[in-house]
Amino acid sequence: MKKNIVPIIGMILGVGLIVWSITSSGDISSFVDAPSLVITLGGSFSAILISFPLKSIKTLPSILKTIVLDPNPDYAKLIESFIALSRKARSEGILAIEADIEDQDNELMISGLQMVVDGLEPEVIRDIMEITTENIEKRHSIGQDIFLKWGEMAPAYGMIGTLIGLVIMLGELNDPSTIGVGMATALITTFYGSFLANLVFLPIASNLKMQTTEEMKFCEMIVEGVLSLQAGENPRVIEQKLKSYLPFESKEEVIKSAMKAADKLQKEEENYG
Amino acid sequence: MKKNIVPIIGMILGVGLIVWSITSSGDISSFVDAPSLVITLGGSFSAILISFPLKSIKTLPSILKTIVLDPNPDYAKLIESFIALSRKARSEGILAIEADIEDQDNELMISGLQMVVDGLEPEVIRDIMEITTENIEKRHSIGQDIFLKWGEMAPAYGMIGTLIGLVIMLGELNDPSTIGVGMATALITTFYGSFLANLVFLPIASNLKMQTTEEMKFCEMIVEGVLSLQAGENPRVIEQKLKSYLPFESKEEVIKSAMKAADKLQKEEENYG
Amino acid sequence: MKKNIVPIIGMILGVGLIVWSITSSGDISSFVDAPSLVITLGGSFSAILISFPLKSIKTLPSILKTIVLDPNPDYAKLIESFIALSRKARSEGILAIEADIEDQDNELMISGLQMVVDGLEPEVIRDIMEITTENIEKRHSIGQDIFLKWGEMAPAYGMIGTLIGLVIMLGELNDPSTIGVGMATALITTFYGSFLANLVFLPIASNLKMQTTEEMKFCEMIVEGVLSLQAGENPRVIEQKLKSYLPFESKEEVIKSAMKAADKLQKEEENYG
Amino acid sequence: MKKNIVPIIGMILGVGLIVWSITSSGDISSFVDAPSLVITLGGSFSAILISFPLKSIKTLPSILKTIVLDPNPDYAKLIESFIALSRKARSEGILAIEADIEDQDNELMISGLQMVVDGLEPEVIRDIMEITTENIEKRHSIGQDIFLKWGEMAPAYGMIGTLIGLVIMLGELNDPSTIGVGMATALITTFYGSFLANLVFLPIASNLKMQTTEEMKFCEMIVEGVLSLQAGENPRVIEQKLKSYLPFESKEEVIKSAMKAADKLQKEEENYG
Amino acid sequence: MKKNIVPIIGMILGVGLIVWSITSSGDISSFVDAPSLVITLGGSFSAILISFPLKSIKTLPSILKTIVLDPNPDYAKLIESFIALSRKARSEGILAIEADIEDQDNELMISGLQMVVDGLEPEVIRDIMEITTENIEKRHSIGQDIFLKWGEMAPAYGMIGTLIGLVIMLGELNDPSTIGVGMATALITTFYGSFLANLVFLPIASNLKMQTTEEMKFCEMIVEGVLSLQAGENPRVIEQKLKSYLPFESKEEVIKSAMKAADKLQKEEENYG
């Protein structure tokens, strides 16, 4: 799959700006404080451990990997596949598509086509595919929920850290000259909490949400396509249905390339068929 | 398309008021601080880069252009078109409207009428047009989401900037006379974050939302009109259906001008027909 | 229409309490500051100008008028009308109600009855009336949205004003004795923003929301009544359907007066008929 | 109806804890300040007067009474009633239940059974009962909305009061020794606002919401029961349907007591019948 | 049932980090203050007593127990059960499954299968099972609501405690050297409120929400399975329907083990049958 390094660039840019902002008027060393990071990051992670099942938390590393993958599914290829499949099904019968199932790389598409070939009722296929889609969405949304919660907890633990620092500082207020340093240290955890929430956790949650939206659209197109295929609808109608998911501007090119590819595919098959 | 300069006036007015408020009691130069702007605007933009796919962020300039366009679709003209089209379809047959498709300038209308002429089933047309409408809405809402997120991130980065300033100032608290200036500088980023969010990002997000609402209404009217047209409904009924989307007060005039224009159009056609 | 001065009393009471609270322990003159009002009210209005289409903002004065009108639609009269109309329709035929349409003063009722007399299909009438109701609600909700947004923007601009005041004051911290006055002035905009939001904008938004809810209930009753009328349902059933929208306690009296009035009306008609 | 004094205990406990907390380290007299209470409570009530129609505000005293009533409807008795009614209806005909309508004390149940006896169509009965239920819910939710709004407004007016106090204190900063007392007084309104919102208004809003949820469940059971009764369903099926609203653990006993009571009732009727 | 100690680990980790953070730079004794805990915990509990019915609050201890239970229902066993049951029903008739009902340990499953054996109509069974599921969800959500409300109230009472401390301290501002200690004490309640909300109440509310989601999925699968069983659907189709609730990756193994177990079960039954 293609890489998407934009989120990485965003994160580097954000960290860079903050480091530049600090170094341009002060000393970076006063912002590096391991205990502050431990209380902010560790404390909020404790809350995550209580909030979510371990099996969901364990998926975080693999979820993080999806952020650097290109979130744009290949719509042209999907439409092309359905046009080719529906032409084949109309000319050679629905069972003929069984040979093409293996070439697909989307799990939902594979299971949907398999059910069509197995001759299940359209209502059953729709039910199963919609439940599958819904459950894919639910599972994805747990990833978002975790990062959203983390982005909510990080500033809370930042504030708890600052409160601890303030109470200690205020309790030892013998030497007024230490107030400044004490408060500066106390504020570091608030800084960490805000920084982690707004540069890491919340943007990642948004990113995952956008990716889920895109993937759900892709799943809907597959469900629509599989059911139209089974109903034996005209390839032209299937194409129109699927292209209604795409923006007008991009339609032209997507469709053109899809039709061309499908024509080519059919020609090849006829040659070798 | 007509221009709508009200949002521009609003923005100039807002900036003007703030500048006036500053200059009337202080010096504007103490509010101009490039590093503060960089951390607030650049930092929040970093978060946007992580949160949204690049292809959506790239559409921002074209989205901004729509803000200065008149957001009011021409309802009278739409109703007029449908009355004329339905009269023609009833007198000359549904295929006769093919010639008029090219005159339309709304993509959804064109594709809907084309499907009617192509003789697709009403359910298929409804499905396709509703999916199209839904996907137009989803795409538009990404623009709103980006500005909403930016309006949420700008104050957060403003606060991060202020925290950085405070920590540096408090750590160097040797000379109490510098506290004031230090805190003033620290607060500038909070000011920038609040200013950007409440005068730029959040109002733009609202503006886009209102425009989407208006456009969705227009799309719904087109779907309703196309399906009624295909069903061969009476032009008077189509008119009543479409005018139910309009407020009572404006109905009278819209309808009058629509009927007049439709009559005129028909007359012309009869003359030249 | 009857007047409803309760909101006016609320506003006078609120302003009175705040003025009393100020004068009882300080000097009102230190709370009157034109520039502070300009930045708070003008700045938030700038944001409104960007956020909403001008045609919606222009309706604000007429929306404000509805706040002093009695928000209670005359349910008894509505039920009475439908009982009388359905009796007439059952005895003299549905076309006989045409003469009574002009006596109605609700636009939705008039257009609904007209469609019944015109002999449109029940599904078409339901569609048109529901679209109309939905669009009345959407238009009303824009008024609420504007005041809600304004109630959100006013404190934001109050804070922006306070930040400006603080930055200026802190930058000129040569004479510590001026700190107090400087901060007092800076806080005035926060006070204005909070005051405007919580005594004017947010309560007005709530008020409009309650009125829309009430009006929507009235519209639903009209739709239900018109469709039952067309279906030729028993006046007793129509009455039961409509009274199910009312609370149990008020039902008795509303129904009694409605039945009495309807009887009287019928008697009169019989006398003069 | 049974009393529920738990909310009263909660309120006394809350007030007691706060008073104890104050007296244990300070003087209660410095927290009693009539003007502060007037601005917080009166100001927020002004906002309520603008926000809601007077007729809704007038219902507040009667709504407050429901808080001390036992919120648990008698589910066992309801199921028992329906079992007895359905047995009677199956043995003696549906009209036989007319005599039992008067024994019911729930308005919805009475009107539903009356419609069954009157022989209205099932769809009409369902429509009417569902509209009634929906409108009961809407009316109840206004009570919640008022207390929710009040719980939002009280801290806002508390802050307005504090701002007034701060501005006055800061404007008269001649004698630094008065700062403490001035700020203490200014903070009292914030304390009142927070206290009123979190011990009175918001908990009452939650309480009303829970009661509405419980009552809506009861209404749903009645609608389900009345329609099953009319459809002449088996008493055993009616019982199963209604018990599906209850938790598994409590089912056993509720059902047992309901069946026993119904059996006893039938036996008595047979004896005297 | 299996234990799930992860939430306990999370809580210990969170408390440990905070204690470590305090002791590493100050004295833990200044953070132990019984009155502060009483006002924060007791005050917020008073609000809970007003907000929720006593019977719901009484379930809290048993709800807390579910947090240490493994939240993962045994999906493989459920699918296995349905495959075995549907095979038996197809070969020996639907009544044959009555003997297997007792082996089930899920209440919903037991009541659903019993209704199938009792020969109730599919619509009635669906109705009853869906109402049951919905009411299970409603009851569970009350537990979440209580902890969510508590997590909202704890910081509010923390702030009330801090306000009390501040007002007392500011009123006695004779000796400036006590300001620090006074403020430190006042801030302890804010610390407690934030700590309780973010380490105890809010994470527990999230945990309960995740468990409810998981259980609802399990209930949906049971409803789907029972209805498919009654409809006499092919075991293979039932399996496909139920596996559509599971993620693709885990499907393979779950299905394999389910098929194997079902085969084994059948074989055993054939041997002893």
mmCIF file of C-alpha atoms in Angstrom, chain E:
data_model
loop_
_atom_site.group_PDB
_atom_site.id
_atom_site.type_symbol
_atom_site.label_atom_id
_atom_site.label_comp_id
_atom_site.label_asym_id
_atom_site.label_seq_id
_atom_site.Cartn_x
_atom_site.Cartn_y
_atom_site.Cartn_z
ATOM 1 C CA MET E 1 -15.926 -16.393 34.840
ATOM 2 C CA LYS E 2 -12.388 -15.334 34.025
ATOM 3 C CA LYS E 3 -10.875 -12.435 35.957
ATOM 4 C CA ASN E 4 -9.683 -9.233 34.340
ATOM 5 C CA ILE E 5 -7.168 -7.509 36.579
ATOM 6 C CA VAL E 6 -6.063 -4.907 34.028
ATOM 7 C CA PRO E 7 -8.351 -2.178 35.456
ATOM 8 C CA ILE E 8 -7.002 -2.904 38.939
ATOM 9 C CA ILE E 9 -3.441 -2.633 37.604
ATOM 10 C CA GLY E 10 -4.387 0.656 35.944
ATOM 11 C CA MET E 11 -5.744 2.031 39.179
ATOM 12 C CA ILE E 12 -2.723 0.931 41.234
ATOM 13 C CA LEU E 13 -0.384 2.335 38.575
ATOM 14 C CA GLY E 14 -2.234 5.676 38.573
ATOM 15 C CA VAL E 15 -2.227 5.998 42.352
ATOM 16 C CA GLY E 16 1.414 4.869 42.457
ATOM 17 C CA LEU E 17 2.509 7.472 39.908
ATOM 18 C CA ILE E 18 0.766 10.257 41.768
ATOM 19 C CA VAL E 19 2.195 9.186 45.138
ATOM 20 C CA TRP E 20 5.653 8.885 43.582
ATOM 21 C CA SER E 21 5.255 12.320 42.005
ATOM 22 C CA ILE E 22 4.332 13.826 45.365
ATOM 23 C CA THR E 23 7.022 12.115 47.439
ATOM 24 C CA SER E 24 9.761 12.840 44.913
ATOM 25 C CA SER E 25 9.486 16.584 45.513
ATOM 26 C CA GLY E 26 7.479 17.065 48.667
ATOM 27 C CA ASP E 27 5.817 15.520 51.659
ATOM 28 C CA ILE E 28 2.863 13.161 51.218
ATOM 29 C CA SER E 29 1.387 14.271 54.550
ATOM 30 C CA SER E 30 0.431 17.655 53.111
ATOM 31 C CA PHE E 31 -1.794 15.842 50.601
ATOM 32 C CA VAL E 32 -3.631 13.737 53.175
ATOM 33 C CA ASP E 33 -6.509 15.787 54.465
ATOM 34 C CA ALA E 34 -9.631 13.945 55.638
ATOM 35 C CA PRO E 35 -11.981 16.974 55.629
ATOM 36 C CA SER E 36 -11.018 17.704 51.987
ATOM 37 C CA LEU E 37 -11.831 14.134 51.051
ATOM 38 C CA VAL E 38 -15.126 14.273 52.928
ATOM 39 C CA ILE E 39 -16.289 17.429 51.168
ATOM 40 C CA THR E 40 -15.218 16.193 47.706
ATOM 41 C CA LEU E 41 -16.370 12.600 47.925
ATOM 42 C CA GLY E 42 -19.298 13.122 50.301
ATOM 43 C CA GLY E 43 -20.556 16.255 48.562
ATOM 44 C CA SER E 44 -20.543 14.663 45.136
ATOM 45 C CA PHE E 45 -22.213 11.572 46.575
ATOM 46 C CA SER E 46 -24.974 13.802 47.979
ATOM 47 C CA ALA E 47 -25.572 15.047 44.450
ATOM 48 C CA ILE E 48 -25.708 11.428 43.254
ATOM 49 C CA LEU E 49 -28.293 10.611 45.948
ATOM 50 C CA ILE E 50 -30.521 13.387 44.586
ATOM 51 C CA SER E 51 -29.882 12.524 40.940
ATOM 52 C CA PHE E 52 -30.561 8.801 40.831
ATOM 53 C CA PRO E 53 -33.108 6.420 42.366
ATOM 54 C CA LEU E 54 -31.815 4.542 45.408
ATOM 55 C CA LYS E 55 -32.356 1.154 43.777
ATOM 56 C CA SER E 56 -29.902 2.139 41.020
ATOM 57 C CA ILE E 57 -27.324 3.457 43.496
ATOM 58 C CA LYS E 58 -27.603 0.214 45.447
ATOM 59 C CA THR E 59 -26.481 -1.735 42.370
ATOM 60 C CA LEU E 60 -23.130 0.127 42.324
ATOM 61 C CA PRO E 61 -21.214 -2.481 44.397
ATOM 62 C CA SER E 62 -22.340 -5.296 42.091
ATOM 63 C CA ILE E 63 -21.539 -3.128 39.066
ATOM 64 C CA LEU E 64 -18.043 -2.535 40.428
ATOM 65 C CA LYS E 65 -17.563 -6.290 40.577
ATOM 66 C CA THR E 66 -18.138 -6.608 36.826
ATOM 67 C CA ILE E 67 -15.103 -4.390 36.252
ATOM 68 C CA VAL E 68 -12.756 -7.107 37.431
ATOM 69 C CA LEU E 69 -14.492 -9.755 35.346
ATOM 70 C CA ASP E 70 -13.271 -10.625 31.872
ATOM 71 C CA PRO E 71 -15.416 -8.533 29.523
ATOM 72 C CA ASN E 72 -14.986 -10.845 26.535
ATOM 73 C CA PRO E 73 -17.989 -13.088 26.007
ATOM 74 C CA ASP E 74 -17.164 -16.493 24.574
ATOM 75 C CA TYR E 75 -18.172 -15.927 20.959
ATOM 76 C CA ALA E 76 -16.764 -19.252 19.751
ATOM 77 C CA LYS E 77 -18.880 -21.152 22.257
ATOM 78 C CA LEU E 78 -21.999 -19.212 21.267
ATOM 79 C CA ILE E 79 -21.541 -19.943 17.563
ATOM 80 C CA GLU E 80 -20.773 -23.551 18.399
ATOM 81 C CA SER E 81 -24.001 -23.802 20.430
ATOM 82 C CA PHE E 82 -26.109 -22.436 17.607
ATOM 83 C CA ILE E 83 -24.529 -24.741 15.011
ATOM 84 C CA ALA E 84 -25.161 -27.761 17.233
ATOM 85 C CA LEU E 85 -28.706 -26.636 18.041
ATOM 86 C CA SER E 86 -29.616 -25.948 14.417
ATOM 87 C CA ARG E 87 -28.272 -29.341 13.280
ATOM 88 C CA LYS E 88 -30.301 -31.050 15.964
ATOM 89 C CA ALA E 89 -33.407 -29.026 15.114
ATOM 90 C CA ARG E 90 -33.124 -29.916 11.428
ATOM 91 C CA SER E 91 -32.585 -33.629 12.038
ATOM 92 C CA GLU E 92 -34.829 -34.250 15.050
ATOM 93 C CA GLY E 93 -37.315 -31.386 14.900
ATOM 94 C CA ILE E 94 -37.409 -28.080 16.732
ATOM 95 C CA LEU E 95 -38.842 -29.595 19.919
ATOM 96 C CA ALA E 96 -35.708 -31.702 20.350
ATOM 97 C CA ILE E 97 -33.728 -28.654 21.463
ATOM 98 C CA GLU E 98 -35.785 -28.339 24.644
ATOM 99 C CA ALA E 99 -33.414 -30.764 26.382
ATOM 100 C CA ASP E 100 -30.455 -28.458 25.593
ATOM 101 C CA ILE E 101 -31.995 -25.284 27.001
ATOM 102 C CA GLU E 102 -30.898 -26.087 30.518
ATOM 103 C CA ASP E 103 -27.253 -26.303 29.438
ATOM 104 C CA GLN E 104 -27.229 -22.650 28.405
ATOM 105 C CA ASP E 105 -26.016 -20.066 30.895
ATOM 106 C CA ASN E 106 -27.193 -16.871 29.203
ATOM 107 C CA GLU E 107 -30.625 -15.749 30.406
ATOM 108 C CA LEU E 108 -31.579 -14.192 27.060
ATOM 109 C CA MET E 109 -30.612 -17.365 25.207
ATOM 110 C CA ILE E 110 -32.645 -19.511 27.599
ATOM 111 C CA SER E 111 -35.780 -17.384 27.329
ATOM 112 C CA GLY E 112 -35.401 -17.128 23.528
ATOM 113 C CA LEU E 113 -35.011 -20.874 23.002
ATOM 114 C CA GLN E 114 -37.911 -21.546 25.375
ATOM 115 C CA MET E 115 -40.152 -19.311 23.266
ATOM 116 C CA VAL E 116 -39.072 -21.155 20.110
ATOM 117 C CA VAL E 117 -39.942 -24.488 21.736
ATOM 118 C CA ASP E 118 -43.242 -23.027 22.977
ATOM 119 C CA GLY E 119 -44.057 -22.292 19.344
ATOM 120 C CA LEU E 120 -44.558 -18.525 19.621
ATOM 121 C CA GLU E 121 -44.778 -16.501 16.434
ATOM 122 C CA PRO E 122 -41.398 -15.238 15.065
ATOM 123 C CA GLU E 123 -42.578 -11.605 15.249
ATOM 124 C CA VAL E 124 -43.564 -12.031 18.899
ATOM 125 C CA ILE E 125 -40.217 -13.664 19.718
ATOM 126 C CA ARG E 126 -38.321 -10.899 17.920
ATOM 127 C CA ASP E 127 -40.368 -8.234 19.730
ATOM 128 C CA ILE E 128 -39.853 -9.784 23.143
ATOM 129 C CA MET E 129 -36.127 -10.415 22.643
ATOM 130 C CA GLU E 130 -35.519 -6.920 21.284
ATOM 131 C CA ILE E 131 -37.420 -5.292 24.144
ATOM 132 C CA THR E 132 -35.417 -7.438 26.573
ATOM 133 C CA THR E 133 -32.126 -6.446 24.920
ATOM 134 C CA GLU E 134 -33.111 -2.784 24.917
ATOM 135 C CA ASN E 135 -34.015 -2.917 28.590
ATOM 136 C CA ILE E 136 -30.778 -4.693 29.503
ATOM 137 C CA GLU E 137 -28.976 -1.826 27.764
ATOM 138 C CA LYS E 138 -31.027 0.821 29.560
ATOM 139 C CA ARG E 139 -30.330 -0.751 32.961
ATOM 140 C CA HIS E 140 -26.612 -1.018 32.213
ATOM 141 C CA SER E 141 -26.465 2.560 31.037
ATOM 142 C CA ILE E 142 -27.729 3.759 34.423
ATOM 143 C CA GLY E 143 -24.505 2.431 35.971
ATOM 144 C CA GLN E 144 -22.495 4.425 33.425
ATOM 145 C CA ASP E 145 -24.654 7.487 33.985
ATOM 146 C CA ILE E 146 -24.046 7.400 37.732
ATOM 147 C CA PHE E 147 -20.250 7.224 37.355
ATOM 148 C CA LEU E 148 -20.282 9.840 34.588
ATOM 149 C CA LYS E 149 -22.311 12.175 36.796
ATOM 150 C CA TRP E 150 -20.023 11.442 39.743
ATOM 151 C CA GLY E 151 -17.016 12.219 37.543
ATOM 152 C CA GLU E 152 -18.674 15.530 36.709
ATOM 153 C CA MET E 153 -19.665 16.305 40.295
ATOM 154 C CA ALA E 154 -16.347 15.422 41.986
ATOM 155 C CA PRO E 155 -14.382 18.321 40.378
ATOM 156 C CA ALA E 156 -17.371 20.619 40.995
ATOM 157 C CA TYR E 157 -17.287 19.820 44.726
ATOM 158 C CA GLY E 158 -13.508 20.059 44.608
ATOM 159 C CA MET E 159 -13.936 23.602 43.330
ATOM 160 C CA ILE E 160 -16.592 24.360 45.949
ATOM 161 C CA GLY E 161 -14.149 23.182 48.624
ATOM 162 C CA THR E 162 -11.405 25.349 47.168
ATOM 163 C CA LEU E 163 -13.745 28.355 47.058
ATOM 164 C CA ILE E 164 -14.594 27.807 50.728
ATOM 165 C CA GLY E 165 -10.881 27.626 51.571
ATOM 166 C CA LEU E 166 -10.083 30.737 49.546
ATOM 167 C CA VAL E 167 -12.891 32.813 51.030
ATOM 168 C CA ILE E 168 -11.836 31.855 54.578
ATOM 169 C CA MET E 169 -8.166 32.503 53.852
ATOM 170 C CA LEU E 170 -8.793 35.829 52.121
ATOM 171 C CA GLY E 171 -11.079 36.972 54.928
ATOM 172 C CA GLU E 172 -8.334 36.423 57.500
ATOM 173 C CA LEU E 173 -5.542 38.012 55.492
ATOM 174 C CA ASN E 174 -3.906 39.588 58.517
ATOM 175 C CA ASP E 175 -0.727 37.606 58.307
ATOM 176 C CA PRO E 176 0.559 37.470 54.710
ATOM 177 C CA SER E 177 2.883 34.621 55.599
ATOM 178 C CA THR E 178 -0.080 32.255 55.917
ATOM 179 C CA ILE E 179 -1.289 32.887 52.358
ATOM 180 C CA GLY E 180 0.804 30.069 50.967
ATOM 181 C CA VAL E 181 -0.356 27.421 53.415
ATOM 182 C CA GLY E 182 -3.961 28.612 53.130
ATOM 183 C CA MET E 183 -3.956 28.383 49.361
ATOM 184 C CA ALA E 184 -2.212 25.009 49.454
ATOM 185 C CA THR E 185 -4.950 23.661 51.717
ATOM 186 C CA ALA E 186 -7.653 25.224 49.544
ATOM 187 C CA LEU E 187 -6.207 23.597 46.429
ATOM 188 C CA ILE E 188 -6.234 20.105 48.002
ATOM 189 C CA THR E 189 -9.955 19.696 47.336
ATOM 190 C CA THR E 190 -9.470 20.647 43.676
ATOM 191 C CA PHE E 191 -6.715 18.046 43.565
ATOM 192 C CA TYR E 192 -8.986 15.412 45.157
ATOM 193 C CA GLY E 193 -11.862 16.237 42.798
ATOM 194 C CA SER E 194 -9.671 16.004 39.724
ATOM 195 C CA PHE E 195 -7.981 12.864 40.989
ATOM 196 C CA LEU E 196 -11.249 11.062 41.804
ATOM 197 C CA ALA E 197 -12.860 12.064 38.512
ATOM 198 C CA ASN E 198 -9.960 11.194 36.227
ATOM 199 C CA LEU E 199 -8.603 8.083 37.930
ATOM 200 C CA VAL E 200 -11.775 6.555 39.343
ATOM 201 C CA PHE E 201 -15.173 7.744 38.141
ATOM 202 C CA LEU E 202 -14.647 8.636 34.472
ATOM 203 C CA PRO E 203 -12.467 5.595 33.656
ATOM 204 C CA ILE E 204 -15.009 3.320 35.366
ATOM 205 C CA ALA E 205 -17.801 4.920 33.321
ATOM 206 C CA SER E 206 -15.792 4.266 30.123
ATOM 207 C CA ASN E 207 -15.098 0.722 31.228
ATOM 208 C CA LEU E 208 -18.801 0.062 31.809
ATOM 209 C CA LYS E 209 -19.664 1.575 28.440
ATOM 210 C CA MET E 210 -17.230 -0.722 26.639
ATOM 211 C CA GLN E 211 -18.618 -3.722 28.509
ATOM 212 C CA THR E 212 -22.176 -2.777 27.597
ATOM 213 C CA THR E 213 -21.193 -2.439 23.926
ATOM 214 C CA GLU E 214 -19.642 -5.898 24.032
ATOM 215 C CA GLU E 215 -22.648 -7.397 25.786
ATOM 216 C CA MET E 216 -25.093 -5.761 23.397
ATOM 217 C CA LYS E 217 -23.219 -7.323 20.479
ATOM 218 C CA PHE E 218 -23.515 -10.684 22.227
ATOM 219 C CA CYS E 219 -27.266 -10.128 22.735
ATOM 220 C CA GLU E 220 -27.753 -9.158 19.088
ATOM 221 C CA MET E 221 -25.988 -12.342 18.036
ATOM 222 C CA ILE E 222 -28.305 -14.385 20.265
ATOM 223 C CA VAL E 223 -31.425 -12.719 18.818
ATOM 224 C CA GLU E 224 -30.139 -13.296 15.274
ATOM 225 C CA GLY E 225 -29.251 -16.901 16.117
ATOM 226 C CA VAL E 226 -32.545 -17.775 17.803
ATOM 227 C CA LEU E 227 -34.623 -16.348 14.952
ATOM 228 C CA SER E 228 -32.515 -18.105 12.307
ATOM 229 C CA LEU E 229 -32.834 -21.307 14.288
ATOM 230 C CA GLN E 230 -36.612 -21.011 14.369
ATOM 231 C CA ALA E 231 -36.726 -20.199 10.641
ATOM 232 C CA GLY E 232 -34.954 -23.508 10.106
ATOM 233 C CA GLU E 233 -32.051 -21.888 8.306
ATOM 234 C CA ASN E 234 -29.035 -23.882 7.188
ATOM 235 C CA PRO E 235 -26.379 -24.246 9.971
ATOM 236 C CA ARG E 236 -23.828 -22.919 7.467
ATOM 237 C CA VAL E 237 -25.884 -19.707 6.932
ATOM 238 C CA ILE E 238 -26.392 -19.262 10.690
ATOM 239 C CA GLU E 239 -22.669 -19.594 11.149
ATOM 240 C CA GLN E 240 -22.006 -17.003 8.412
ATOM 241 C CA LYS E 241 -24.507 -14.584 9.936
ATOM 242 C CA LEU E 242 -23.017 -14.880 13.408
ATOM 243 C CA LYS E 243 -19.424 -14.717 12.249
ATOM 244 C CA SER E 244 -20.157 -11.401 10.499
ATOM 245 C CA TYR E 245 -20.128 -9.878 13.997
ATOM 246 C CA LEU E 246 -16.501 -10.909 14.475
ATOM 247 C CA PRO E 247 -13.331 -9.301 13.054
ATOM 248 C CA PHE E 248 -11.916 -11.005 9.940
ATOM 249 C CA GLU E 249 -8.649 -11.947 11.622
ATOM 250 C CA SER E 250 -10.235 -13.773 14.551
ATOM 251 C CA LYS E 251 -12.916 -15.373 12.415
ATOM 252 C CA GLU E 252 -10.814 -18.183 11.061
ATOM 253 C CA GLU E 253 -9.850 -19.619 14.423
ATOM 254 C CA VAL E 254 -13.178 -19.001 16.112
ATOM 255 C CA ILE E 255 -15.007 -20.747 13.284
ATOM 256 C CA LYS E 256 -12.577 -23.609 13.106
ATOM 257 C CA SER E 257 -12.829 -24.324 16.818
ATOM 258 C CA ALA E 258 -16.608 -23.864 16.709
ATOM 259 C CA MET E 259 -17.012 -26.306 13.776
ATOM 260 C CA LYS E 260 -14.715 -28.817 15.369
ATOM 261 C CA ALA E 261 -16.496 -28.640 18.707
ATOM 262 C CA ALA E 262 -19.901 -28.898 17.024
ATOM 263 C CA ASP E 263 -18.760 -31.904 14.994
ATOM 264 C CA LYS E 264 -17.416 -33.555 18.105
ATOM 265 C CA LEU E 265 -20.625 -32.839 20.002
ATOM 266 C CA GLN E 266 -22.728 -34.315 17.226
ATOM 267 C CA LYS E 267 -20.518 -37.369 16.999
ATOM 268 C CA GLU E 268 -20.824 -37.944 20.730
ATOM 269 C CA GLU E 269 -24.558 -37.610 20.552
ATOM 270 C CA GLU E 270 -24.703 -40.057 17.655
ATOM 271 C CA ASN E 271 -22.639 -42.521 19.675
ATOM 272 C CA TYR E 272 -24.837 -42.260 22.706
ATOM 273 C CA GLY E 273 -28.072 -41.324 20.872
#
